[in-house]
């Protein structure tokens, strides 16, 4: 069953979805509470007698609801032999080909994962993807989270998902080794004329010399055209010292290079992993540019922050023969400025990237390879496994790690806790947390522990209670009392009790419509 209530006020729209088990993920509500019982013939009564009858009616109705839910749960997700669980499952929608190593992290019977909507027993509760360009209209209101098997999330409408209260995760570091190895390859491609030499053999020698002996002699003779330089003893400037940059630093040192690094937002955890006694830390980007023979960038693309981080002004500070490596994003290096410098003769080094550039397309100094940074079996396995673990952790405990739009939030469960956990996504506005705790106090809810975090316009609150009476009514009342709430979700003893059954007690209250879409997505 499904009912949708909607109220309009000017441009604002409030949407509250309530479904039964047939559409898991939202608060189950009876279609017509109390109607049948109140039509029974009951002798007129007053005072205490009337109160007693109403209590009995409510108790009977709740008992019937529990029986109906149990029957529906048992039939909605068939048992998997040996799984020990025969209730409803968490549903995960995938896009692209996700590594089987990652998909194997989802326990069969407890999770159903498919790229085909028809193969899912209910609307998806999470989305898992790689390069698919996700559209907002592809995200139903049942989705609790979205995970990208990779570092970049430019193929996900993150801002809109934030407005809808949906955390977006990525997997930083899972492909770090694969990218590091490609950077080392890029250093050699820039310094040794490997690409140019190969093209010469394929396009010139093989076409002009038809006999093997002549080909061999010509290959030996023409090697003088492609004399390069060694990387040992040269200085590598590493911009961005996170998971990938840190590995590049260590690999370059092992190859005998000198290394200078710069990162304006270096985390303490990343700093501990750096060989601080064997590398130089630049105080600013300009200092690094002046002394480097090679420069590799490993920063995320952030419009207004890292857009054209290397540009016409600061590239003038570089040595003329500096080689540039970009395995992050095209927009970090100003291709137009670099083209002008090549044209004037100011810059003579090579630019190696796995992205095309509109100004350098076909330029002999621009070595472009396909976007292979994370394209190894190992990286795809690592990313998918990490993504699967984050989905499970979030759906089963409400934990948030590696989100690009939500704050990191970890609240360990208290030993012996048998009550419910309520995860609330709300606007980061003054007074909302107070409204939440005040309302819960009026319902005699005892908060055993809690955590409240925020990031930008979003706040995330996790509260552990004792036993919860009428969780559906509590969520509905909470959303009405606290207008800043976007969604709330109960998590009980996962797979073991009513609050812990996948698909139950997820309440969505979207207060703003965008782009004229009727369901706010």
Short mmCIF file of C-alpha atoms in Angstrom, two decimals:
data_model
loop_
_atom_site.label_atom_id
_atom_site.label_comp_id
_atom_site.label_asym_id
_atom_site.label_seq_id
_atom_site.Cartn_x
_atom_site.Cartn_y
_atom_site.Cartn_z
CA UNK A 1 0.00 0.00 0.00
CA UNK A 2 1.12 3.53 -0.55
CA UNK A 3 -0.18 6.93 0.36
CA UNK A 4 1.40 10.27 -0.39
CA UNK A 5 0.54 13.42 1.50
CA UNK A 6 1.42 16.75 0.02
CA UNK A 7 1.02 20.34 1.12
CA UNK A 8 1.81 23.39 -0.97
CA UNK A 9 2.73 26.84 0.23
CA UNK A 10 4.02 29.22 -2.43
CA UNK A 11 7.00 27.55 -4.09
CA UNK A 12 7.70 25.25 -1.17
CA UNK A 13 6.50 21.69 -1.26
CA UNK A 14 6.56 19.20 1.61
CA UNK A 15 6.61 15.58 0.56
CA UNK A 16 6.18 12.69 2.96
CA UNK A 17 6.23 9.15 1.64
CA UNK A 18 4.70 6.33 3.61
CA UNK A 19 4.70 2.84 2.20
CA UNK A 20 4.10 -0.67 3.36
CA UNK A 21 6.54 -3.51 2.81
CA UNK A 22 5.73 -3.58 -0.91
CA UNK A 23 7.85 -0.43 -1.23
CA UNK A 24 10.56 -0.79 1.43
CA UNK A 25 12.41 2.21 2.61
CA UNK A 26 9.71 4.46 4.03
CA UNK A 27 7.54 4.49 7.13
CA UNK A 28 4.87 1.74 6.97
CA UNK A 29 1.46 3.16 7.92
CA UNK A 30 -1.93 1.43 7.95
CA UNK A 31 -4.29 2.64 5.22
CA UNK A 32 -7.18 3.34 7.58
CA UNK A 33 -6.20 3.06 11.24
CA UNK A 34 -8.87 2.13 13.76
CA UNK A 35 -11.78 2.36 11.25
CA UNK A 36 -12.81 -1.28 11.35
CA UNK A 37 -12.61 -1.52 15.13
CA UNK A 38 -14.52 1.67 15.77
CA UNK A 39 -17.45 0.36 13.71
CA UNK A 40 -17.92 -2.53 16.13
CA UNK A 41 -20.90 -2.27 18.44
CA UNK A 42 -19.61 -1.21 21.83
CA UNK A 43 -21.97 -0.42 24.72
CA UNK A 44 -21.95 3.21 25.73
CA UNK A 45 -19.35 3.87 28.34
CA UNK A 46 -17.82 6.83 30.04
CA UNK A 47 -14.60 7.72 31.80
CA UNK A 48 -12.33 4.82 32.69
CA UNK A 49 -14.42 2.26 30.75
CA UNK A 50 -14.04 4.23 27.49
CA UNK A 51 -10.31 4.64 28.03
CA UNK A 52 -9.95 0.90 28.58
CA UNK A 53 -11.81 0.09 25.36
CA UNK A 54 -9.63 2.47 23.32
CA UNK A 55 -6.47 0.95 24.76
CA UNK A 56 -7.68 -2.54 23.85
CA UNK A 57 -8.56 -1.39 20.32
CA UNK A 58 -5.11 0.10 19.83
CA UNK A 59 -3.37 -2.98 21.24
CA UNK A 60 -5.35 -5.25 18.91
CA UNK A 61 -4.59 -3.08 15.89
CA UNK A 62 -0.86 -3.01 16.66
CA UNK A 63 -0.86 -6.79 17.06
CA UNK A 64 -2.51 -7.21 13.65
CA UNK A 65 0.03 -4.86 12.10
CA UNK A 66 2.92 -6.87 13.52
CA UNK A 67 1.47 -10.13 12.18
CA UNK A 68 0.92 -8.60 8.73
CA UNK A 69 4.46 -7.20 8.64
CA UNK A 70 5.96 -10.53 9.64
CA UNK A 71 4.05 -12.37 6.90
CA UNK A 72 4.95 -9.80 4.29
CA UNK A 73 8.62 -9.76 5.34
CA UNK A 74 8.81 -13.52 5.09
CA UNK A 75 7.43 -13.52 1.56
CA UNK A 76 9.29 -10.50 0.20
CA UNK A 77 12.77 -12.01 0.15
CA UNK A 78 13.14 -15.80 -0.23
CA UNK A 79 15.66 -17.49 2.01
CA UNK A 80 19.08 -18.33 0.62
CA UNK A 81 20.17 -21.86 1.61
CA UNK A 82 22.74 -21.66 4.37
CA UNK A 83 22.30 -17.94 4.98
CA UNK A 84 20.29 -18.40 8.18
CA UNK A 85 18.15 -15.39 7.26
CA UNK A 86 14.84 -15.32 5.40
CA UNK A 87 13.64 -11.74 5.83
CA UNK A 88 13.69 -8.75 3.46
CA UNK A 89 17.00 -7.67 1.95
CA UNK A 90 18.83 -4.41 1.43
CA UNK A 91 18.59 -3.53 -2.26
CA UNK A 92 21.56 -2.08 -4.18
CA UNK A 93 21.30 -0.71 -7.73
CA UNK A 94 24.53 -0.84 -9.73
CA UNK A 95 25.65 1.03 -12.82
CA UNK A 96 28.62 -0.05 -14.94
CA UNK A 97 30.46 -3.33 -14.44
CA UNK A 98 31.37 -3.54 -10.76
CA UNK A 99 34.17 -5.90 -9.74
CA UNK A 100 32.87 -9.29 -8.48
CA UNK A 101 35.36 -8.99 -5.63
CA UNK A 102 33.41 -5.99 -4.33
CA UNK A 103 29.98 -7.49 -4.96
CA UNK A 104 31.00 -10.61 -3.02
CA UNK A 105 31.22 -8.45 0.12
CA UNK A 106 27.41 -8.29 0.23
CA UNK A 107 26.00 -11.33 2.09
CA UNK A 108 23.56 -13.25 -0.08
CA UNK A 109 20.02 -13.22 1.21
CA UNK A 110 20.64 -10.09 3.24
CA UNK A 111 21.51 -7.97 0.20
CA UNK A 112 20.19 -8.09 -3.36
CA UNK A 113 22.49 -6.35 -5.86
CA UNK A 114 21.66 -5.82 -9.51
CA UNK A 115 21.96 -3.37 -12.38
CA UNK A 116 18.44 -4.35 -13.46
CA UNK A 117 15.57 -2.72 -11.58
CA UNK A 118 13.35 -5.69 -12.42
CA UNK A 119 15.74 -8.01 -10.58
CA UNK A 120 15.47 -6.02 -7.33
CA UNK A 121 12.63 -7.03 -4.99
CA UNK A 122 12.02 -3.37 -4.12
CA UNK A 123 13.16 0.14 -4.97
CA UNK A 124 16.92 0.55 -4.39
CA UNK A 125 18.22 1.69 -1.02
CA UNK A 126 21.72 2.48 -2.32
CA UNK A 127 23.40 3.15 -5.66
CA UNK A 128 26.85 1.86 -6.57
CA UNK A 129 28.56 3.11 -9.73
CA UNK A 130 31.81 3.86 -11.51
CA UNK A 131 31.71 6.20 -14.52
CA UNK A 132 27.96 6.33 -15.19
CA UNK A 133 26.75 9.94 -15.50
CA UNK A 134 24.09 9.80 -12.84
CA UNK A 135 21.05 12.03 -13.28
CA UNK A 136 18.99 13.31 -10.37
CA UNK A 137 15.85 11.72 -11.80
CA UNK A 138 17.54 8.30 -11.59
CA UNK A 139 17.62 8.57 -7.78
CA UNK A 140 14.33 7.46 -6.18
CA UNK A 141 13.33 8.69 -2.73
CA UNK A 142 14.16 5.26 -1.26
CA UNK A 143 17.90 5.76 -1.82
CA UNK A 144 19.86 6.32 1.40
CA UNK A 145 23.36 6.70 -0.11
CA UNK A 146 25.38 6.74 -3.34
CA UNK A 147 28.89 5.32 -3.64
CA UNK A 148 31.40 5.91 -6.44
CA UNK A 149 33.98 3.15 -6.96
CA UNK A 150 36.79 5.64 -7.48
CA UNK A 151 38.00 9.00 -6.26
CA UNK A 152 36.28 11.53 -8.54
CA UNK A 153 32.57 12.25 -8.21
CA UNK A 154 32.11 14.67 -11.09
CA UNK A 155 29.64 12.21 -12.65
CA UNK A 156 27.26 12.57 -9.67
CA UNK A 157 25.01 15.60 -9.00
CA UNK A 158 26.50 16.03 -5.53
CA UNK A 159 24.89 19.40 -4.75
CA UNK A 160 21.40 18.12 -5.52
CA UNK A 161 22.00 14.97 -3.50
CA UNK A 162 23.07 17.14 -0.57
CA UNK A 163 19.82 19.09 -0.79
CA UNK A 164 17.92 15.78 -0.72
CA UNK A 165 19.89 14.60 2.30
CA UNK A 166 21.69 11.77 0.48
CA UNK A 167 25.37 11.21 1.34
CA UNK A 168 27.74 10.58 -1.57
CA UNK A 169 30.80 8.42 -0.88
CA UNK A 170 33.97 7.78 -2.85
CA UNK A 171 36.95 5.46 -2.40
CA UNK A 172 40.10 7.58 -2.03
CA UNK A 173 43.30 5.60 -1.93
CA UNK A 174 41.85 2.39 -3.36
CA UNK A 175 43.49 3.08 -6.73
CA UNK A 176 46.55 4.89 -5.33
CA UNK A 177 49.08 2.26 -6.29
CA UNK A 178 47.73 1.97 -9.84
CA UNK A 179 48.00 5.73 -10.38
CA UNK A 180 51.46 5.83 -8.78
CA UNK A 181 52.74 3.24 -11.24
CA UNK A 182 51.29 5.21 -14.16
CA UNK A 183 53.06 8.36 -12.90
CA UNK A 184 56.37 6.48 -12.94
CA UNK A 185 55.56 5.41 -16.48
CA UNK A 186 54.80 9.05 -17.32
CA UNK A 187 58.21 10.15 -16.00
CA UNK A 188 59.90 7.73 -18.38
CA UNK A 189 57.65 8.64 -21.31
CA UNK A 190 58.56 12.29 -20.81
CA UNK A 191 62.31 11.75 -20.53
CA UNK A 192 63.24 8.95 -22.97
CA UNK A 193 61.47 9.56 -26.30
CA UNK A 194 59.73 6.20 -26.03
CA UNK A 195 56.47 7.27 -27.67
CA UNK A 196 58.21 9.18 -30.46
CA UNK A 197 60.62 6.32 -31.12
CA UNK A 198 57.81 3.77 -31.33
CA UNK A 199 55.84 5.95 -33.73
CA UNK A 200 58.95 6.35 -35.90
CA UNK A 201 59.44 2.58 -36.11
CA UNK A 202 55.78 1.90 -36.89
CA UNK A 203 55.08 4.77 -39.28
CA UNK A 204 58.45 5.33 -40.97
CA UNK A 205 60.89 2.45 -40.76
CA UNK A 206 58.42 -0.39 -41.28
CA UNK A 207 56.84 1.41 -44.21
CA UNK A 208 60.09 2.40 -45.90
CA UNK A 209 62.12 -0.79 -45.22
CA UNK A 210 60.44 -4.01 -46.31
CA UNK A 211 63.24 -6.45 -45.41
CA UNK A 212 64.10 -7.46 -41.86
CA UNK A 213 67.87 -6.82 -42.16
CA UNK A 214 67.25 -3.28 -43.41
CA UNK A 215 64.68 -2.66 -40.67
CA UNK A 216 67.14 -3.80 -37.99
CA UNK A 217 69.93 -1.58 -39.31
CA UNK A 218 67.61 1.41 -39.63
CA UNK A 219 66.31 0.96 -36.09
CA UNK A 220 69.88 0.91 -34.79
CA UNK A 221 70.85 3.96 -36.86
CA UNK A 222 67.80 6.11 -36.06
CA UNK A 223 68.11 5.71 -32.28
CA UNK A 224 70.22 8.88 -32.28
CA UNK A 225 67.05 10.81 -33.10
CA UNK A 226 65.55 10.01 -29.71
CA UNK A 227 68.25 10.64 -27.14
CA UNK A 228 66.69 11.33 -23.75
CA UNK A 229 67.68 12.02 -20.16
CA UNK A 230 67.73 9.95 -16.99
CA UNK A 231 65.43 10.72 -14.07
CA UNK A 232 67.94 9.79 -11.36
CA UNK A 233 69.21 12.90 -9.63
CA UNK A 234 66.48 15.10 -11.11
CA UNK A 235 63.99 16.99 -8.94
CA UNK A 236 60.35 15.93 -8.94
CA UNK A 237 57.78 18.40 -7.64
CA UNK A 238 54.69 16.68 -6.21
CA UNK A 239 51.63 18.91 -5.84
CA UNK A 240 49.20 17.17 -3.48
CA UNK A 241 50.57 14.74 -0.88
CA UNK A 242 47.55 12.57 -0.16
CA UNK A 243 47.14 8.84 -0.83
CA UNK A 244 48.51 9.00 -4.39
CA UNK A 245 51.01 11.84 -3.96
CA UNK A 246 52.53 10.17 -0.91
CA UNK A 247 53.15 6.95 -2.85
CA UNK A 248 54.67 8.90 -5.74
CA UNK A 249 57.06 10.58 -3.32
CA UNK A 250 58.34 7.24 -2.01
CA UNK A 251 58.61 5.69 -5.49
CA UNK A 252 60.55 8.67 -6.85
CA UNK A 253 62.96 8.57 -3.92
CA UNK A 254 63.51 4.86 -4.55
CA UNK A 255 64.45 5.72 -8.15
CA UNK A 256 67.08 8.15 -6.95
CA UNK A 257 65.18 11.37 -7.59
CA UNK A 258 65.13 14.42 -5.37
CA UNK A 259 61.60 15.26 -4.24
CA UNK A 260 59.94 18.51 -3.22
CA UNK A 261 56.30 18.46 -2.15
CA UNK A 262 53.55 20.98 -1.60
CA UNK A 263 50.06 20.53 -0.14
CA UNK A 264 48.19 23.45 1.45
CA UNK A 265 45.69 21.15 3.19
CA UNK A 266 47.88 18.21 4.18
CA UNK A 267 46.14 16.01 6.75
CA UNK A 268 47.96 14.77 9.84
CA UNK A 269 47.41 11.16 8.78
CA UNK A 270 48.96 11.80 5.34
CA UNK A 271 51.85 13.72 6.87
CA UNK A 272 52.81 10.78 9.09
CA UNK A 273 53.19 8.58 5.99
CA UNK A 274 55.66 10.92 4.27
CA UNK A 275 59.44 10.41 4.48
CA UNK A 276 59.96 13.88 5.92
CA UNK A 277 63.68 13.40 6.45
CA UNK A 278 64.32 12.55 2.78
CA UNK A 279 62.17 15.08 0.95
CA UNK A 280 61.82 18.84 0.87
CA UNK A 281 58.58 20.61 1.74
CA UNK A 282 57.89 23.77 -0.28
CA UNK A 283 56.30 26.66 1.57
CA UNK A 284 54.18 27.53 -1.46
CA UNK A 285 53.44 26.40 -5.00
CA UNK A 286 55.69 29.04 -6.56
CA UNK A 287 58.72 27.73 -4.67
CA UNK A 288 58.09 24.21 -5.98
CA UNK A 289 57.65 25.39 -9.59
CA UNK A 290 60.99 27.19 -9.64
CA UNK A 291 63.17 24.23 -8.65
CA UNK A 292 61.46 21.22 -10.27
CA UNK A 293 62.57 19.32 -13.37
CA UNK A 294 59.32 17.34 -13.37
CA UNK A 295 56.00 18.37 -11.84
CA UNK A 296 53.13 15.97 -11.13
CA UNK A 297 49.74 17.11 -9.78
CA UNK A 298 47.58 15.02 -7.45
CA UNK A 299 44.82 17.30 -6.21
CA UNK A 300 41.04 17.04 -6.67
CA UNK A 301 39.37 19.37 -9.12
CA UNK A 302 37.48 22.04 -7.21
CA UNK A 303 36.00 24.86 -9.22
CA UNK A 304 37.32 28.17 -7.93
CA UNK A 305 40.11 26.48 -5.98
CA UNK A 306 42.17 24.11 -8.13
CA UNK A 307 40.85 25.24 -11.52
CA UNK A 308 43.96 26.19 -13.56
CA UNK A 309 46.10 25.72 -10.48
CA UNK A 310 49.01 25.77 -12.94
CA UNK A 311 48.39 28.74 -15.21
CA UNK A 312 50.03 31.29 -17.47
CA UNK A 313 51.28 33.38 -14.54
CA UNK A 314 52.96 30.73 -12.41
CA UNK A 315 54.12 28.50 -15.29
CA UNK A 316 56.46 31.38 -16.19
CA UNK A 317 58.37 30.51 -13.02
CA UNK A 318 59.21 27.00 -14.29
CA UNK A 319 62.42 25.87 -15.93
CA UNK A 320 62.03 25.92 -19.75
CA UNK A 321 62.54 22.17 -20.03
CA UNK A 322 60.24 21.14 -17.19
CA UNK A 323 58.01 18.13 -17.85
CA UNK A 324 54.42 18.22 -16.57
CA UNK A 325 52.38 15.18 -15.54
CA UNK A 326 48.64 15.36 -14.95
CA UNK A 327 46.76 12.24 -13.85
CA UNK A 328 44.16 14.18 -11.83
CA UNK A 329 41.89 16.33 -14.04
CA UNK A 330 42.34 18.32 -17.26
CA UNK A 331 41.21 21.61 -15.75
CA UNK A 332 44.00 21.73 -13.16
CA UNK A 333 46.54 22.78 -15.83
CA UNK A 334 45.73 25.69 -18.16
CA UNK A 335 46.14 24.10 -21.60
CA UNK A 336 45.72 27.37 -23.48
CA UNK A 337 48.53 29.04 -21.52
CA UNK A 338 50.75 26.01 -22.03
CA UNK A 339 50.05 26.03 -25.78
CA UNK A 340 51.07 29.69 -25.98
CA UNK A 341 54.31 28.92 -24.16
CA UNK A 342 55.09 26.04 -26.51
CA UNK A 343 54.37 28.28 -29.50
CA UNK A 344 56.68 31.05 -28.25
CA UNK A 345 59.44 28.61 -27.35
CA UNK A 346 59.31 29.56 -23.67
CA UNK A 347 58.46 25.94 -22.73
CA UNK A 348 60.21 22.92 -24.31
CA UNK A 349 59.36 20.06 -21.96
CA UNK A 350 56.61 17.51 -22.48
CA UNK A 351 53.13 17.31 -21.00
CA UNK A 352 51.97 13.77 -20.17
CA UNK A 353 48.33 13.23 -19.19
CA UNK A 354 45.53 10.73 -19.44
CA UNK A 355 43.05 13.46 -20.40
CA UNK A 356 42.54 15.30 -23.67
CA UNK A 357 42.99 19.07 -23.79
CA UNK A 358 41.09 21.27 -26.27
CA UNK A 359 44.12 23.52 -26.89
CA UNK A 360 46.80 20.85 -27.11
CA UNK A 361 44.98 18.24 -29.18
CA UNK A 362 47.53 16.68 -31.53
CA UNK A 363 50.42 18.79 -30.25
CA UNK A 364 53.73 16.86 -30.51
CA UNK A 365 54.73 17.74 -26.93
CA UNK A 366 51.45 16.54 -25.44
CA UNK A 367 51.57 12.79 -24.79
CA UNK A 368 48.01 11.63 -24.17
CA UNK A 369 47.14 8.13 -23.04
CA UNK A 370 43.63 6.82 -22.38
CA UNK A 371 42.28 7.48 -18.89
CA UNK A 372 44.14 4.52 -17.41
CA UNK A 373 44.89 5.87 -13.93
CA UNK A 374 42.70 3.38 -12.08
CA UNK A 375 42.32 0.86 -14.91
CA UNK A 376 43.93 -2.17 -13.34
CA UNK A 377 42.22 -5.30 -12.07
CA UNK A 378 43.65 -4.70 -8.62
CA UNK A 379 42.44 -1.09 -8.42
CA UNK A 380 38.95 -2.00 -9.58
CA UNK A 381 38.79 -4.81 -7.01
CA UNK A 382 40.04 -2.55 -4.21
CA UNK A 383 37.64 0.27 -5.10
CA UNK A 384 34.62 -2.02 -5.33
CA UNK A 385 35.43 -3.77 -2.06
CA UNK A 386 35.92 -0.45 -0.27
CA UNK A 387 32.66 0.90 -1.74
CA UNK A 388 30.71 -2.19 -0.68
CA UNK A 389 32.05 -2.00 2.88
CA UNK A 390 31.05 1.67 3.17
CA UNK A 391 27.51 0.93 1.94
CA UNK A 392 27.12 -1.89 4.47
CA UNK A 393 28.51 0.24 7.29
CA UNK A 394 26.17 3.11 6.51
CA UNK A 395 23.03 1.03 5.99
CA UNK A 396 23.61 -1.14 9.06
CA UNK A 397 25.06 1.38 11.54
CA UNK A 398 24.61 4.88 10.07
CA UNK A 399 28.40 5.38 9.98
CA UNK A 400 29.76 7.92 7.50
CA UNK A 401 33.33 7.72 6.22
CA UNK A 402 34.80 9.13 3.01
CA UNK A 403 31.75 11.16 2.08
CA UNK A 404 32.29 14.14 -0.21
CA UNK A 405 29.22 16.03 1.04
CA UNK A 406 28.51 14.77 4.59
CA UNK A 407 30.65 15.01 7.74
CA UNK A 408 32.53 11.99 8.98
CA UNK A 409 30.38 10.45 11.70
CA UNK A 410 31.18 7.37 13.77
CA UNK A 411 29.21 6.37 16.87
CA UNK A 412 30.15 2.94 18.20
CA UNK A 413 27.30 0.92 19.59
CA UNK A 414 27.26 0.57 23.37
CA UNK A 415 27.84 -2.98 24.62
CA UNK A 416 24.53 -4.66 25.36
CA UNK A 417 22.45 -1.96 23.67
CA UNK A 418 19.09 -3.45 22.64
CA UNK A 419 17.13 -0.35 21.67
CA UNK A 420 16.95 1.66 18.49
CA UNK A 421 19.27 4.04 16.69
CA UNK A 422 17.82 7.06 14.91
CA UNK A 423 19.86 8.71 12.16
CA UNK A 424 18.64 12.19 11.23
CA UNK A 425 19.68 14.33 8.27
CA UNK A 426 18.79 17.95 8.83
CA UNK A 427 19.65 21.44 7.69
CA UNK A 428 22.63 22.92 9.49
CA UNK A 429 20.66 25.73 11.10
CA UNK A 430 20.64 27.15 14.61
CA UNK A 431 18.15 25.54 16.95
CA UNK A 432 17.37 22.37 14.99
CA UNK A 433 19.27 20.04 17.35
CA UNK A 434 17.53 21.64 20.30
CA UNK A 435 14.15 21.12 18.64
CA UNK A 436 14.97 17.45 18.10
CA UNK A 437 15.99 16.73 21.68
CA UNK A 438 13.11 18.79 23.09
CA UNK A 439 10.56 16.87 21.03
CA UNK A 440 12.04 13.53 22.05
CA UNK A 441 11.81 14.64 25.66
CA UNK A 442 8.08 15.26 25.26
CA UNK A 443 7.75 11.64 24.06
CA UNK A 444 9.65 10.34 27.10
CA UNK A 445 12.48 9.06 24.90
CA UNK A 446 15.69 8.49 26.85
CA UNK A 447 18.77 9.28 24.75
CA UNK A 448 21.56 6.95 25.84
CA UNK A 449 24.26 8.46 23.59
CA UNK A 450 24.43 10.75 20.59
CA UNK A 451 26.68 12.50 18.09
CA UNK A 452 25.98 15.58 16.00
CA UNK A 453 28.22 16.63 13.11
CA UNK A 454 27.91 19.14 10.31
CA UNK A 455 29.41 20.04 6.96
CA UNK A 456 28.32 23.09 5.04
CA UNK A 457 24.52 23.25 4.91
CA UNK A 458 24.05 19.68 6.18
CA UNK A 459 24.01 18.31 9.72
CA UNK A 460 23.85 14.66 10.69
CA UNK A 461 22.65 13.44 14.07
CA UNK A 462 22.79 9.89 15.42
CA UNK A 463 20.96 9.04 18.65
CA UNK A 464 20.72 5.74 20.53
CA UNK A 465 17.56 5.08 22.57
CA UNK A 466 16.22 2.41 24.78
CA UNK A 467 13.07 0.62 23.64
CA UNK A 468 11.07 2.67 21.11
CA UNK A 469 7.28 2.66 21.13
CA UNK A 470 5.49 3.55 17.87
CA UNK A 471 8.62 4.41 15.81
CA UNK A 472 6.53 5.45 12.79
CA UNK A 473 4.53 7.93 14.83
CA UNK A 474 7.70 9.21 16.47
CA UNK A 475 9.30 9.95 13.10
CA UNK A 476 6.21 11.64 11.72
CA UNK A 477 5.81 13.79 14.81
CA UNK A 478 9.50 14.67 14.81
CA UNK A 479 9.41 15.84 11.18
CA UNK A 480 6.37 18.03 11.87
CA UNK A 481 7.89 19.52 15.02
CA UNK A 482 11.32 20.16 13.48
CA UNK A 483 11.02 21.74 10.06
CA UNK A 484 14.76 21.51 9.45
CA UNK A 485 14.66 17.72 9.20
CA UNK A 486 15.20 16.30 5.70
CA UNK A 487 14.99 12.60 6.52
CA UNK A 488 15.26 10.16 9.40
CA UNK A 489 15.99 6.46 9.60
CA UNK A 490 15.68 3.92 12.40
CA UNK A 491 18.32 1.23 12.74
CA UNK A 492 17.70 -1.54 15.22
CA UNK A 493 19.44 -4.87 15.61
CA UNK A 494 20.00 -5.37 11.90
CA UNK A 495 18.27 -8.46 10.47
CA UNK A 496 17.15 -9.46 14.00
CA UNK A 497 14.27 -7.19 15.04
CA UNK A 498 11.57 -5.03 13.47
CA UNK A 499 13.64 -1.84 13.49
CA UNK A 500 16.55 -3.76 12.02
CA UNK A 501 14.69 -5.13 9.01
CA UNK A 502 15.89 -3.56 5.74
CA UNK A 503 13.39 -1.10 4.34
CA UNK A 504 11.59 -0.21 7.54
CA UNK A 505 11.11 3.20 9.14
CA UNK A 506 12.75 5.48 6.61
CA UNK A 507 10.98 8.83 6.63
CA UNK A 508 11.64 11.42 3.88
CA UNK A 509 10.44 15.01 4.14
CA UNK A 510 11.67 17.08 1.23
CA UNK A 511 10.80 20.73 1.71
CA UNK A 512 11.78 22.15 -1.63
CA UNK A 513 10.92 21.31 -5.21
CA UNK A 514 13.45 21.88 -7.96
CA UNK A 515 13.11 21.95 -11.72
CA UNK A 516 9.36 21.37 -11.55
CA UNK A 517 9.68 17.66 -10.80
CA UNK A 518 6.63 16.42 -8.98
CA UNK A 519 8.41 14.10 -6.55
CA UNK A 520 11.20 16.53 -5.69
CA UNK A 521 13.98 14.34 -7.05
#
